[in-house]
Amino acid sequence: MKRLLLFFAVYSPLLKVCSQSTNYQTYTANSTRIEKGKKGATAISPDLFGIFFEDISYAADGGLYGELVQNRSFEYGPADRKDWNYFTAWQYRTEGFGYGNISVETGEPLHPNNPHYVVLTIEDPGQEGIGLINGGFDAMAFKAGGVYNFSAWIRQLSDAAVPLEIELRGKKGAVLGKTDLSTQSRSWQEYKAVIQASAQEDSGYLVVLAKGKGKLALDQVSLFPGHTFKQHRNGMRDDLAEAVAELHPKFMRFPGGCLVHGDGLGNMYRWKNTIGPVEQRAEQKNIWNYHQSAGLGFFEYFQFCEDIGAKPVPIVAAGVSCQNSGGTWRIGSTGQKAIPMDEMQQYIQDVLDLIEYANGPETSVWGAKRAAAGHPAPFHLQYIGIGNEDRQTDAFRQRFRMIYDAVRAKYPDITIVGTVGPSPAGEDYDLGWKFADSLAVAMVDEHYYEKPEWFLSNGRRYDGYDRSKSKVYVGEYASWGNTLYNALAEGVYMTSLERNGDVVRMASYAPLLANVKHTSWNPNLIYFSNTGVLRTANYYVQQLFASNAGDVYYPGVVAFRSGDTAVAASCVKDSRTGDVILKMVHAGPGRLQAAVDLTAVGSAGGNARRILLTGMPDARNTEATPDIIIPSESSMQAKKKFMLDIPPYSLQIIRIGKAKK
Ligand code: AHR
């Protein structure tokens, strides 16, 4: 104790108080009250740390979405990628001296939104049958004893029924599980079967074999793991969804990113195309150079948000396409295309219908569709974003305004998030803010991808933001890399978001997910293969901040002797639990000491959990060494005033049980 007093006496004039008291008007949200006598405490956003989901780098199809069959509805094509066609990811199989022919056709389709299907004519099935093989997304992984749900839509085109055998096969052709079907109808009918895999296989594939003469049409051929996240039909890949859930995000933004406004008007994301029976959803090119099956659509997004306890934050296009549409962007020109004015009323109606779909009663037109999908209760939508990084043109402003006015008029309780360009500064940022100011938009979406040093030297960015203007959603940010140093630089910055949690209402690292074989963008928070999920150092920083968030910020609780911008701290309280949470981040070398004084928090200390994330600055988790950077936990006794050791390159969380008065 003596040493502690001496430390405060000698060093207090030199201490750089890490979390300066702000004079800004305290923000009171969600009936959080600043406790009387707790000087400088600020109510901060209870929704601060969330996630950004975009279907980029095969995050949806071939990723979070559980479907194992690639191009299940034969809708891939050169519009997705020059070398793709309707039969991409499939092979025609005629082993065993069978013969016949195969074609892709469009007459009398299963649904107009799903125009292509395969016709298989079997002249002689030979010894083994003839049919189709699908190798999934870089093969299919089967678990020993795992159950798989097969389904397909079939139209029998011959008089005689066609017997079919459906098989799960291993890399070398071994049959790991199979089932038999026989066609029964001359009109489209869905057939379902369950197949169990007898052995584990990481390089498996699906075979659909016709074992008798005849002719049939085949579409929407699907294979799902029997076990999906929360056991939903048309559900999510369990291990990946679990990794996302373990981030404990307060909200989830979806479906993008650039995917939202799309590559030209025809590619704009239209949420209505993504709901209803999967075989009736309209598929389309993915702006990241592949295909969107829309199997993971707006119902699934809302349901997933509910499952993981995250508030849904859907983003809709502001009536204009991406400025980089067609790859035409040059300085002074733009590929941004605007929805014609005579189509805007319908577009605006779609946005209003989205809110009704999420929140309307079962008796409403769109609420009824949600109920029909299996969710009669509302999804409690609170936020909607209009636009993504759009070029600030007159066409954009005009359309944004129209959507904005309509949403505000019909749904005044919904918080609208506007957009201020792709960078932390520059023309679109300035014009975007000017426009947001003119409309008093509730919140704007800032994006920045920068070097780690940028994050270390911009910790004061929001200190000077005018609290009377729009609040901020940092919708996309990341430092360029997945080393511990990158992650800690983000952590240092995140303490500044907490300190400014009265004006920065939400923040999400981006992008969230990437398939290791199809990364359109680096870095990402989580990398995955068909069999593994890799949590990066950045992931753990996000997880530790989100699961140790608070709703009141206390300045001046942690003090250092260093004036280094690579060191930062924050102190928040979670009013729900009464826990006081300290975060100390050090993105530099050398050991430091911090002086903690809980007086202002009204805490005398107590039992505390100490979580530490540390390692070599250039260390990163890899497939071969996934656990180099992982948090470790211990317990400690925190006093009202105490000294704390801060290791080099570390994030440290001290969570002190219920504050005593
Ligand atoms: O996160 C990747 C991309 O970065 C997003 O799609 C876009 O909004 C941003 O430019």
XYZ file of C-alpha atoms and ligand atoms in Angstrom:
671
model
C 0.000 0.000 0.000
C 2.859 2.330 0.968
C 4.492 1.657 -2.388
C 1.245 2.404 -4.112
C 0.815 5.718 -2.339
C 4.408 6.601 -3.111
C 3.824 5.788 -6.758
C 0.825 8.086 -6.918
C 2.600 10.849 -4.997
C 5.741 10.786 -7.120
C 4.301 10.075 -10.511
C 0.851 11.571 -10.531
C 1.986 14.840 -12.093
C 3.745 12.871 -14.801
C 0.990 10.401 -15.417
C -0.544 10.556 -18.771
C -4.150 9.928 -17.888
C -4.997 7.548 -20.578
C -8.687 8.068 -20.688
C -9.194 11.788 -20.488
C -12.398 13.058 -19.007
C -14.654 14.374 -21.746
C -16.643 17.534 -21.296
C -19.165 16.445 -23.821
C -22.750 16.293 -22.871
C -23.325 12.780 -21.582
C -25.435 10.640 -23.846
C -28.261 8.809 -22.180
C -29.454 5.764 -24.031
C -31.692 2.843 -23.223
C -32.509 4.334 -19.841
C -28.900 4.007 -18.732
C -28.407 6.648 -16.072
C -25.094 8.062 -15.104
C -24.743 7.426 -11.412
C -24.748 10.524 -9.272
C -21.360 11.591 -8.078
C -19.459 9.468 -10.625
C -17.657 12.367 -12.214
C -17.175 12.261 -15.946
C -18.914 8.930 -16.434
C -20.518 8.683 -19.848
C -23.333 6.441 -20.974
C -22.064 4.634 -24.053
C -23.702 2.575 -26.716
C -24.836 -0.842 -25.538
C -24.538 -1.993 -29.169
C -20.946 -0.938 -29.743
C -19.212 -4.064 -30.994
C -20.834 -6.189 -33.670
C -20.025 -7.978 -36.908
C -20.081 -7.239 -40.607
C -21.183 -10.132 -42.781
C -20.701 -9.927 -46.518
C -20.890 -12.719 -49.062
C -17.273 -12.155 -50.093
C -14.560 -14.825 -50.365
C -17.228 -17.571 -50.446
C -18.534 -16.477 -47.044
C -22.089 -17.636 -47.850
C -22.190 -20.320 -50.576
C -19.240 -22.587 -49.853
C -19.025 -21.073 -46.371
C -21.556 -20.285 -43.678
C -24.483 -21.623 -45.700
C -24.630 -25.359 -45.039
C -25.295 -26.509 -48.625
C -22.654 -28.986 -49.835
C -23.647 -29.085 -53.521
C -22.156 -26.399 -55.701
C -24.353 -24.996 -58.491
C -27.271 -27.052 -57.214
C -29.754 -25.376 -59.528
C -27.642 -25.214 -62.697
C -27.721 -21.407 -62.690
C -23.979 -20.737 -62.829
C -22.937 -19.151 -66.101
C -20.558 -16.853 -67.934
C -22.251 -13.844 -66.322
C -20.705 -15.006 -63.040
C -17.330 -15.815 -64.473
C -16.172 -16.032 -68.077
C -15.226 -19.706 -67.879
C -18.346 -20.866 -66.024
C -21.402 -22.513 -67.546
C -24.651 -24.069 -66.339
C -22.899 -27.370 -65.738
C -19.958 -25.967 -63.753
C -19.079 -28.079 -60.674
C -20.878 -31.094 -62.229
C -19.596 -34.053 -64.253
C -21.432 -36.474 -66.466
C -20.731 -40.038 -65.344
C -20.990 -43.014 -67.685
C -18.784 -45.663 -66.153
C -19.740 -49.329 -66.556
C -20.416 -49.122 -70.317
C -23.641 -47.170 -69.914
C -24.592 -44.508 -72.436
C -27.103 -41.792 -73.033
C -26.898 -38.024 -73.128
C -27.249 -34.961 -71.021
C -28.360 -31.406 -71.782
C -29.220 -28.200 -69.968
C -32.722 -26.980 -70.813
C -35.171 -24.236 -69.908
C -38.654 -25.308 -71.106
C -41.244 -25.665 -68.308
C -38.767 -24.898 -65.544
C -39.269 -25.633 -61.887
C -39.808 -21.900 -61.398
C -39.239 -18.873 -63.642
C -36.592 -17.622 -61.162
C -34.762 -20.901 -61.600
C -34.859 -21.404 -65.377
C -32.112 -23.975 -66.045
C -32.206 -27.680 -65.329
C -30.533 -30.828 -66.558
C -32.190 -33.448 -68.753
C -30.695 -36.914 -68.528
C -31.559 -39.495 -71.190
C -30.549 -43.025 -70.328
C -30.339 -45.281 -73.365
C -28.482 -48.009 -71.550
C -27.608 -47.723 -67.870
C -24.788 -50.276 -68.278
C -23.507 -52.102 -65.228
C -23.243 -49.048 -62.981
C -25.866 -46.592 -64.190
C -25.245 -43.182 -65.702
C -25.711 -39.840 -64.100
C -24.113 -36.855 -62.431
C -21.333 -36.119 -59.996
C -21.047 -32.997 -57.881
C -17.771 -32.307 -56.109
C -19.159 -29.501 -53.946
C -17.051 -26.522 -53.071
C -13.559 -28.001 -53.503
C -14.902 -31.446 -52.494
C -17.312 -32.439 -49.745
C -16.288 -33.333 -46.214
C -18.240 -36.191 -44.628
C -18.076 -37.241 -40.991
C -18.032 -40.904 -39.971
C -21.584 -41.730 -38.908
C -22.733 -38.305 -40.085
C -26.209 -38.032 -41.531
C -26.805 -36.067 -44.756
C -30.105 -34.830 -46.121
C -30.393 -35.257 -49.863
C -33.146 -33.604 -51.882
C -33.808 -32.966 -55.567
C -36.612 -31.782 -57.811
C -37.287 -34.256 -60.611
C -39.679 -34.398 -63.556
C -40.023 -37.815 -65.162
C -39.972 -37.353 -68.937
C -40.256 -41.008 -70.029
C -43.310 -43.221 -69.639
C -41.474 -45.578 -67.354
C -40.288 -44.620 -63.910
C -36.514 -44.225 -63.604
C -34.784 -45.924 -60.662
C -32.082 -43.739 -59.076
C -29.251 -44.406 -56.700
C -27.835 -41.546 -54.652
C -24.378 -42.112 -53.255
C -21.840 -40.398 -51.049
C -18.432 -41.375 -52.310
C -14.877 -41.013 -51.066
C -11.899 -39.669 -52.976
C -10.995 -43.072 -54.377
C -14.560 -43.888 -55.311
C -15.572 -45.936 -52.275
C -19.301 -45.748 -51.594
C -19.674 -44.362 -48.052
C -23.455 -44.326 -48.025
C -26.309 -44.638 -50.473
C -30.039 -44.659 -50.939
C -32.485 -45.595 -53.720
C -35.326 -43.585 -55.196
C -37.678 -44.036 -58.078
C -39.266 -41.225 -60.056
C -43.010 -41.033 -59.549
C -44.372 -38.022 -61.334
C -44.423 -36.426 -64.730
C -44.506 -33.021 -63.140
C -41.864 -31.437 -60.941
C -41.742 -33.126 -57.564
C -39.316 -32.911 -54.672
C -37.663 -36.138 -53.546
C -35.923 -36.439 -50.180
C -33.679 -39.036 -48.610
C -31.311 -39.358 -45.681
C -27.894 -40.927 -46.219
C -25.413 -41.861 -43.524
C -21.667 -41.784 -44.177
C -19.853 -44.877 -42.953
C -16.445 -43.229 -42.731
C -14.826 -39.847 -42.508
C -13.851 -38.343 -45.833
C -12.457 -34.887 -46.573
C -12.473 -35.233 -50.349
C -15.858 -36.745 -50.993
C -18.468 -36.170 -53.661
C -22.116 -36.816 -54.448
C -23.277 -39.147 -57.200
C -26.788 -39.287 -58.680
C -27.092 -42.376 -60.870
C -29.986 -43.511 -63.056
C -30.095 -47.305 -62.977
C -32.699 -47.912 -65.670
C -33.654 -46.701 -69.138
C -35.689 -43.515 -69.381
C -35.507 -39.756 -69.339
C -35.781 -37.242 -66.547
C -35.300 -33.585 -65.713
C -33.356 -32.735 -62.589
C -33.005 -29.475 -60.667
C -32.152 -28.089 -57.236
C -30.011 -31.041 -56.211
C -29.095 -30.509 -52.586
C -27.127 -32.172 -49.824
C -27.096 -30.706 -46.331
C -25.414 -31.961 -43.197
C -28.102 -33.418 -40.922
C -26.691 -31.242 -38.197
C -26.774 -27.497 -38.849
C -26.460 -24.572 -36.437
C -29.514 -24.679 -34.135
C -30.805 -27.516 -36.322
C -32.529 -25.207 -38.801
C -33.652 -26.515 -42.164
C -31.693 -24.748 -44.888
C -29.321 -23.864 -42.055
C -25.758 -22.824 -41.403
C -22.587 -24.827 -41.160
C -22.362 -25.548 -37.467
C -18.662 -25.008 -36.664
C -18.486 -21.769 -38.620
C -21.709 -20.391 -37.177
C -20.451 -21.292 -33.732
C -17.223 -19.357 -34.307
C -19.290 -16.332 -35.331
C -21.614 -16.723 -32.342
C -18.627 -16.906 -30.001
C -17.732 -13.363 -30.988
C -20.807 -12.334 -28.954
C -21.672 -9.561 -31.389
C -24.236 -7.022 -30.311
C -25.396 -6.625 -33.912
C -24.848 -8.105 -37.339
C -24.704 -6.073 -40.513
C -25.652 -7.897 -43.732
C -25.483 -8.656 -46.651
C -22.489 -6.325 -47.384
C -20.519 -4.248 -48.462
C -20.243 -3.734 -52.162
C -22.520 -6.737 -52.665
C -25.425 -4.527 -51.599
C -25.275 -1.891 -54.302
C -23.904 -4.355 -56.861
C -22.119 -4.325 -60.174
C -24.640 -2.324 -62.199
C -28.358 -1.996 -61.577
C -29.207 -5.563 -62.549
C -26.847 -6.816 -59.880
C -28.168 -4.718 -57.002
C -29.110 -6.916 -54.024
C -32.901 -7.247 -53.915
C -33.972 -8.794 -50.632
C -37.305 -10.014 -51.985
C -35.427 -12.323 -54.357
C -33.886 -14.068 -51.362
C -36.924 -15.222 -49.382
C -39.452 -18.001 -49.844
C -38.789 -21.587 -51.010
C -35.144 -21.877 -52.015
C -35.953 -23.285 -55.448
C -37.919 -20.103 -56.200
C -35.259 -17.588 -55.209
C -33.582 -15.566 -57.934
C -29.889 -16.297 -58.077
C -27.340 -13.880 -59.429
C -23.743 -13.047 -60.016
C -21.725 -12.141 -56.963
C -19.850 -8.859 -57.340
C -16.795 -10.654 -55.929
C -16.579 -12.755 -59.061
C -18.641 -15.796 -58.273
C -22.314 -16.702 -57.740
C -24.995 -16.088 -55.117
C -27.495 -18.919 -54.749
C -29.538 -16.768 -52.321
C -29.988 -19.916 -50.234
C -28.738 -17.779 -47.382
C -31.346 -15.061 -47.762
C -32.968 -12.419 -45.624
C -35.046 -14.872 -43.575
C -31.919 -16.849 -42.730
C -29.984 -13.669 -41.910
C -32.663 -12.462 -39.503
C -32.962 -15.898 -37.949
C -29.206 -16.154 -37.512
C -29.103 -12.737 -35.826
C -31.747 -13.913 -33.409
C -29.892 -17.169 -32.771
C -26.679 -15.405 -31.830
C -28.313 -12.550 -29.921
C -27.219 -9.886 -32.426
C -29.465 -7.022 -33.527
C -30.034 -7.214 -37.278
C -28.631 -4.328 -39.342
C -29.679 -4.873 -42.964
C -28.188 -2.531 -45.537
C -30.116 -1.623 -48.684
C -28.752 0.119 -51.739
C -29.446 3.849 -51.915
C -30.978 3.451 -55.369
C -27.572 3.530 -57.054
C -25.115 0.799 -58.010
C -21.477 0.592 -56.974
C -19.376 3.384 -58.488
C -16.954 0.712 -59.673
C -19.650 -1.057 -61.693
C -18.254 -2.621 -64.840
C -14.757 -1.812 -63.661
C -15.169 1.591 -65.269
C -13.958 3.791 -62.461
C -11.401 6.417 -63.371
C -10.628 9.667 -61.605
C -13.364 12.065 -62.564
C -15.699 9.404 -63.893
C -18.032 6.967 -62.233
C -19.676 3.667 -63.076
C -22.448 4.452 -60.601
C -25.832 3.749 -62.204
C -29.074 5.102 -60.783
C -32.479 3.425 -60.680
C -34.700 5.353 -63.117
C -37.050 7.722 -61.349
C -40.149 5.929 -62.599
C -38.930 2.761 -60.810
C -38.036 4.459 -57.558
C -41.497 4.211 -55.982
C -41.391 0.439 -56.322
C -37.847 0.372 -54.958
C -38.861 2.476 -51.962
C -41.831 0.205 -51.400
C -39.423 -2.745 -51.300
C -37.485 -1.033 -48.513
C -40.668 -0.337 -46.547
C -41.754 -3.923 -47.108
C -38.467 -5.118 -45.665
C -39.266 -3.368 -42.405
C -42.732 -4.897 -42.441
C -41.207 -8.304 -43.160
C -39.018 -7.954 -40.070
C -41.401 -6.257 -37.681
C -44.951 -6.396 -39.049
C -47.675 -8.469 -37.445
C -48.564 -11.849 -38.897
C -51.643 -10.232 -40.350
C -49.619 -7.820 -42.507
C -48.722 -8.807 -46.068
C -44.999 -9.159 -45.418
C -45.284 -10.210 -41.790
C -47.384 -13.114 -43.073
C -44.512 -14.185 -45.340
C -42.154 -14.181 -42.372
C -44.679 -16.241 -40.411
C -45.052 -18.647 -43.340
C -41.285 -19.135 -43.287
C -41.629 -20.288 -39.686
C -41.234 -17.121 -37.629
C -44.551 -15.593 -36.573
C -42.917 -13.306 -33.995
C -41.228 -10.149 -35.257
C -37.458 -9.886 -35.567
C -37.392 -6.514 -33.775
C -35.526 -4.598 -36.428
C -34.158 -1.368 -34.989
C -31.611 -0.229 -37.578
C -31.477 -0.009 -41.346
C -28.560 1.219 -43.464
C -29.157 3.048 -46.730
C -26.215 2.905 -49.109
C -22.673 1.617 -48.954
C -19.654 3.820 -49.574
C -21.546 5.471 -52.437
C -20.032 8.165 -54.578
C -21.695 11.392 -53.443
C -23.412 12.407 -56.657
C -26.681 14.227 -57.228
C -28.219 10.942 -58.373
C -27.228 9.342 -55.066
C -28.405 12.265 -52.942
C -31.757 12.451 -54.678
C -32.488 8.757 -54.243
C -31.124 8.524 -50.722
C -33.417 11.384 -49.742
C -36.466 9.704 -51.248
C -35.834 6.429 -49.388
C -34.869 8.249 -46.213
C -38.020 10.393 -46.171
C -40.280 7.423 -46.831
C -38.741 5.293 -44.071
C -38.838 8.139 -41.580
C -42.432 8.916 -42.399
C -43.663 5.357 -42.011
C -41.232 4.055 -39.385
C -40.021 6.983 -37.259
C -38.616 4.601 -34.632
C -36.184 2.932 -37.001
C -32.651 4.334 -36.822
C -31.387 5.088 -40.317
C -27.695 4.775 -41.060
C -26.377 6.893 -43.931
C -23.074 6.521 -45.766
C -19.987 8.737 -46.033
C -17.691 7.050 -48.527
C -14.986 4.391 -48.432
C -12.265 6.282 -46.534
C -11.692 8.056 -43.244
C -11.254 11.351 -45.123
C -11.544 12.721 -48.633
C -14.185 14.006 -50.981
C -16.930 11.440 -50.379
C -16.328 11.638 -46.643
C -16.638 15.443 -46.637
C -19.594 15.555 -48.992
C -21.230 12.628 -47.228
C -21.007 14.328 -43.843
C -22.263 17.605 -45.303
C -25.254 15.806 -46.768
C -25.896 13.868 -43.533
C -25.751 17.129 -41.586
C -28.243 18.751 -43.906
C -30.720 15.936 -43.240
C -29.724 15.341 -39.610
C -29.326 11.633 -40.378
C -29.289 9.684 -37.104
C -26.062 7.835 -37.882
C -23.504 7.569 -40.656
C -21.357 4.641 -41.736
C -17.601 5.306 -41.829
C -15.140 2.836 -43.373
C -11.388 2.535 -43.151
C -8.800 -0.065 -44.017
C -5.429 1.289 -42.924
C -1.948 0.389 -41.692
C -1.679 -0.516 -38.000
C 0.205 2.723 -37.375
C -2.848 4.642 -38.553
C -4.913 3.010 -35.838
C -2.245 3.780 -33.245
C -2.035 7.435 -34.160
C -5.738 8.146 -34.672
C -7.007 7.327 -31.212
C -8.209 10.897 -30.802
C -10.291 10.842 -34.000
C -13.688 10.925 -32.330
C -12.763 13.050 -29.300
C -13.482 16.130 -31.339
C -16.625 14.935 -33.137
C -19.580 17.216 -32.608
C -21.988 15.352 -30.316
C -24.954 17.294 -31.655
C -24.500 15.878 -35.154
C -25.036 12.397 -36.599
C -23.752 9.508 -34.547
C -21.235 7.136 -36.136
C -21.318 3.505 -37.151
C -17.784 2.387 -38.025
C -19.224 -0.183 -40.391
C -15.967 -1.522 -41.812
C -12.457 -1.276 -40.454
C -9.305 -3.352 -40.266
C -5.588 -2.850 -40.214
C -3.811 -4.535 -43.097
C -2.844 -7.853 -41.568
C -3.512 -10.724 -39.184
C -0.457 -10.533 -36.955
C -0.780 -9.937 -33.244
C 0.583 -6.450 -33.849
C -2.273 -5.715 -36.288
C -4.805 -7.054 -33.843
C -3.395 -5.014 -30.966
C -3.329 -1.847 -33.066
C -7.049 -2.433 -33.637
C -7.441 -3.056 -29.898
C -5.722 0.227 -29.019
C -8.134 1.956 -31.374
C -11.143 0.124 -29.936
C -10.463 1.634 -26.510
C -10.955 5.001 -28.203
C -14.263 3.784 -29.620
C -15.342 2.875 -26.096
C -14.207 6.245 -24.798
C -16.275 7.825 -27.547
C -19.094 5.334 -27.250
C -21.509 8.220 -26.827
C -20.937 9.253 -30.446
C -19.639 6.007 -31.987
C -22.693 3.850 -31.559
C -21.573 0.742 -33.444
C -18.392 -0.689 -34.956
C -17.623 -3.823 -36.934
C -14.366 -5.290 -38.227
C -14.499 -6.300 -41.899
C -14.639 -8.687 -43.607
C -15.745 -11.459 -41.278
C -15.252 -14.712 -43.211
C -13.042 -16.059 -45.968
C -12.716 -19.482 -47.549
C -8.964 -20.141 -47.684
C -9.228 -21.290 -51.303
C -11.273 -18.295 -52.467
C -10.118 -15.158 -50.726
C -11.295 -12.115 -52.659
C -9.978 -9.882 -49.881
C -7.363 -9.989 -47.131
C -7.201 -9.780 -44.180
C -10.328 -11.357 -42.683
C -11.416 -12.158 -39.161
C -12.038 -15.888 -39.667
C -10.576 -18.185 -42.323
C -12.076 -21.561 -43.029
C -11.659 -24.654 -45.158
C -14.195 -27.459 -45.588
C -12.953 -29.041 -42.389
C -11.490 -26.300 -40.253
C -12.090 -22.859 -38.828
C -9.182 -20.547 -38.098
C -9.670 -17.769 -35.575
C -7.151 -14.977 -36.166
C -5.490 -12.823 -33.513
C -7.853 -10.058 -34.679
C -10.755 -12.408 -33.927
C -9.701 -12.741 -30.304
C -9.366 -8.985 -29.900
C -12.871 -8.510 -31.283
C -14.208 -11.296 -29.118
C -12.643 -9.963 -25.942
C -13.958 -6.458 -26.531
C -17.470 -7.578 -27.458
C -17.853 -10.037 -24.626
C -16.508 -7.512 -22.152
C -18.488 -4.513 -23.272
C -20.135 -2.036 -20.941
C -22.683 0.707 -21.143
C -21.017 3.332 -18.973
C -17.528 4.651 -19.565
C -15.345 5.942 -16.711
C -12.451 8.204 -17.574
C -9.197 8.455 -15.667
C -9.355 5.044 -14.011
C -6.159 3.660 -15.559
C -3.015 5.771 -15.776
C 0.370 5.066 -17.365
C 3.738 6.707 -17.220
C 4.124 6.336 -20.938
C 3.020 8.910 -23.479
C 3.215 6.298 -26.192
C 0.225 6.013 -28.530
C 0.798 2.246 -28.689
C -0.619 1.992 -25.172
C -4.223 2.593 -24.277
C -6.775 1.634 -21.706
C -10.448 1.919 -20.973
C -12.765 1.322 -18.072
C -16.428 0.468 -18.558
C -19.173 -0.881 -16.406
C -21.795 -3.360 -17.479
C -24.935 -2.144 -15.701
C -26.645 -5.487 -16.233
C -24.110 -7.427 -14.175
C -22.549 -4.567 -12.245
C -19.113 -5.746 -13.403
C -16.346 -3.207 -13.892
C -14.157 -4.001 -16.888
C -10.677 -2.655 -17.518
C -8.960 -3.111 -20.865
C -5.282 -2.425 -21.318
C -3.722 -2.719 -24.739
C -0.033 -2.426 -25.486
C 1.061 -2.709 -29.101
C 4.727 -2.082 -28.365
C 7.786 -3.635 -26.681
C 8.787 -3.367 -23.021
C 6.935 -3.890 -19.792
C 4.822 -1.091 -18.413
C 3.094 -0.375 -15.180
C -0.381 1.054 -14.887
C -1.955 2.586 -11.844
C -5.599 1.687 -11.427
C -7.907 3.689 -9.196
C -11.494 2.440 -8.994
C -12.731 5.254 -6.765
C -14.609 7.007 -9.558
C -16.391 3.790 -10.459
C -17.626 3.355 -6.914
C -15.901 -0.002 -6.655
C -13.759 -1.255 -3.825
C -12.422 -3.985 -6.074
C -12.938 -7.677 -5.470
C -12.573 -10.983 -7.261
C -11.550 -10.455 -10.831
C -10.997 -12.473 -13.983
C -7.843 -11.590 -15.856
C -7.750 -12.473 -19.534
C -4.508 -12.045 -21.396
C -3.773 -12.162 -25.100
C -0.082 -11.839 -25.839
C 2.772 -13.168 -27.948
C 5.339 -12.127 -30.497
C 4.208 -9.104 -32.517
C 4.599 -10.830 -35.872
C 2.949 -14.071 -34.750
C -0.244 -15.098 -36.496
C -2.505 -18.093 -36.250
C -2.225 -20.387 -39.243
C -3.780 -23.667 -40.320
C -0.678 -25.483 -39.067
C -0.457 -23.486 -35.831
C -3.970 -22.243 -35.075
C -3.388 -21.596 -31.368
C -0.267 -19.442 -31.306
C -2.308 -16.434 -30.279
C -5.137 -17.372 -27.943
C -6.366 -15.796 -24.727
C -5.521 -17.292 -21.363
C -7.436 -16.705 -18.183
C -6.538 -16.477 -14.512
C -8.083 -14.954 -11.428
C -6.871 -12.148 -9.232
C -7.940 -9.888 -6.401
C -8.400 -6.302 -7.453
C -8.100 -3.623 -4.803
C -9.609 -0.175 -4.938
C -6.205 1.096 -6.027
C -3.605 -1.208 -7.460
C -0.652 -1.397 -9.804
C -0.832 -3.569 -12.849
C 1.921 -5.063 -14.914
C 1.418 -4.614 -18.664
C 3.407 -7.076 -20.749
C 4.745 -6.087 -24.162
C 2.393 -6.771 -27.073
C -0.637 -7.618 -25.022
C -4.313 -7.091 -24.512
C -5.378 -7.554 -20.966
C -8.901 -7.554 -19.629
C -9.606 -7.328 -15.924
C -13.221 -8.064 -15.140
C -14.081 -7.191 -11.571
C -17.257 -8.658 -10.110
C -20.224 -6.510 -9.198
C -19.131 -3.058 -8.151
C -19.678 -2.277 -4.485
C -21.104 1.067 -3.545
O -15.063 -5.427 -46.845
C -14.763 -5.546 -48.186
C -15.264 -4.383 -49.000
O -14.634 -3.203 -48.621
C -16.720 -4.051 -48.863
O -17.518 -4.811 -49.692
C -16.791 -2.624 -49.265
O -17.865 -1.947 -48.661
C -15.440 -2.086 -48.889
O -14.872 -1.355 -49.890
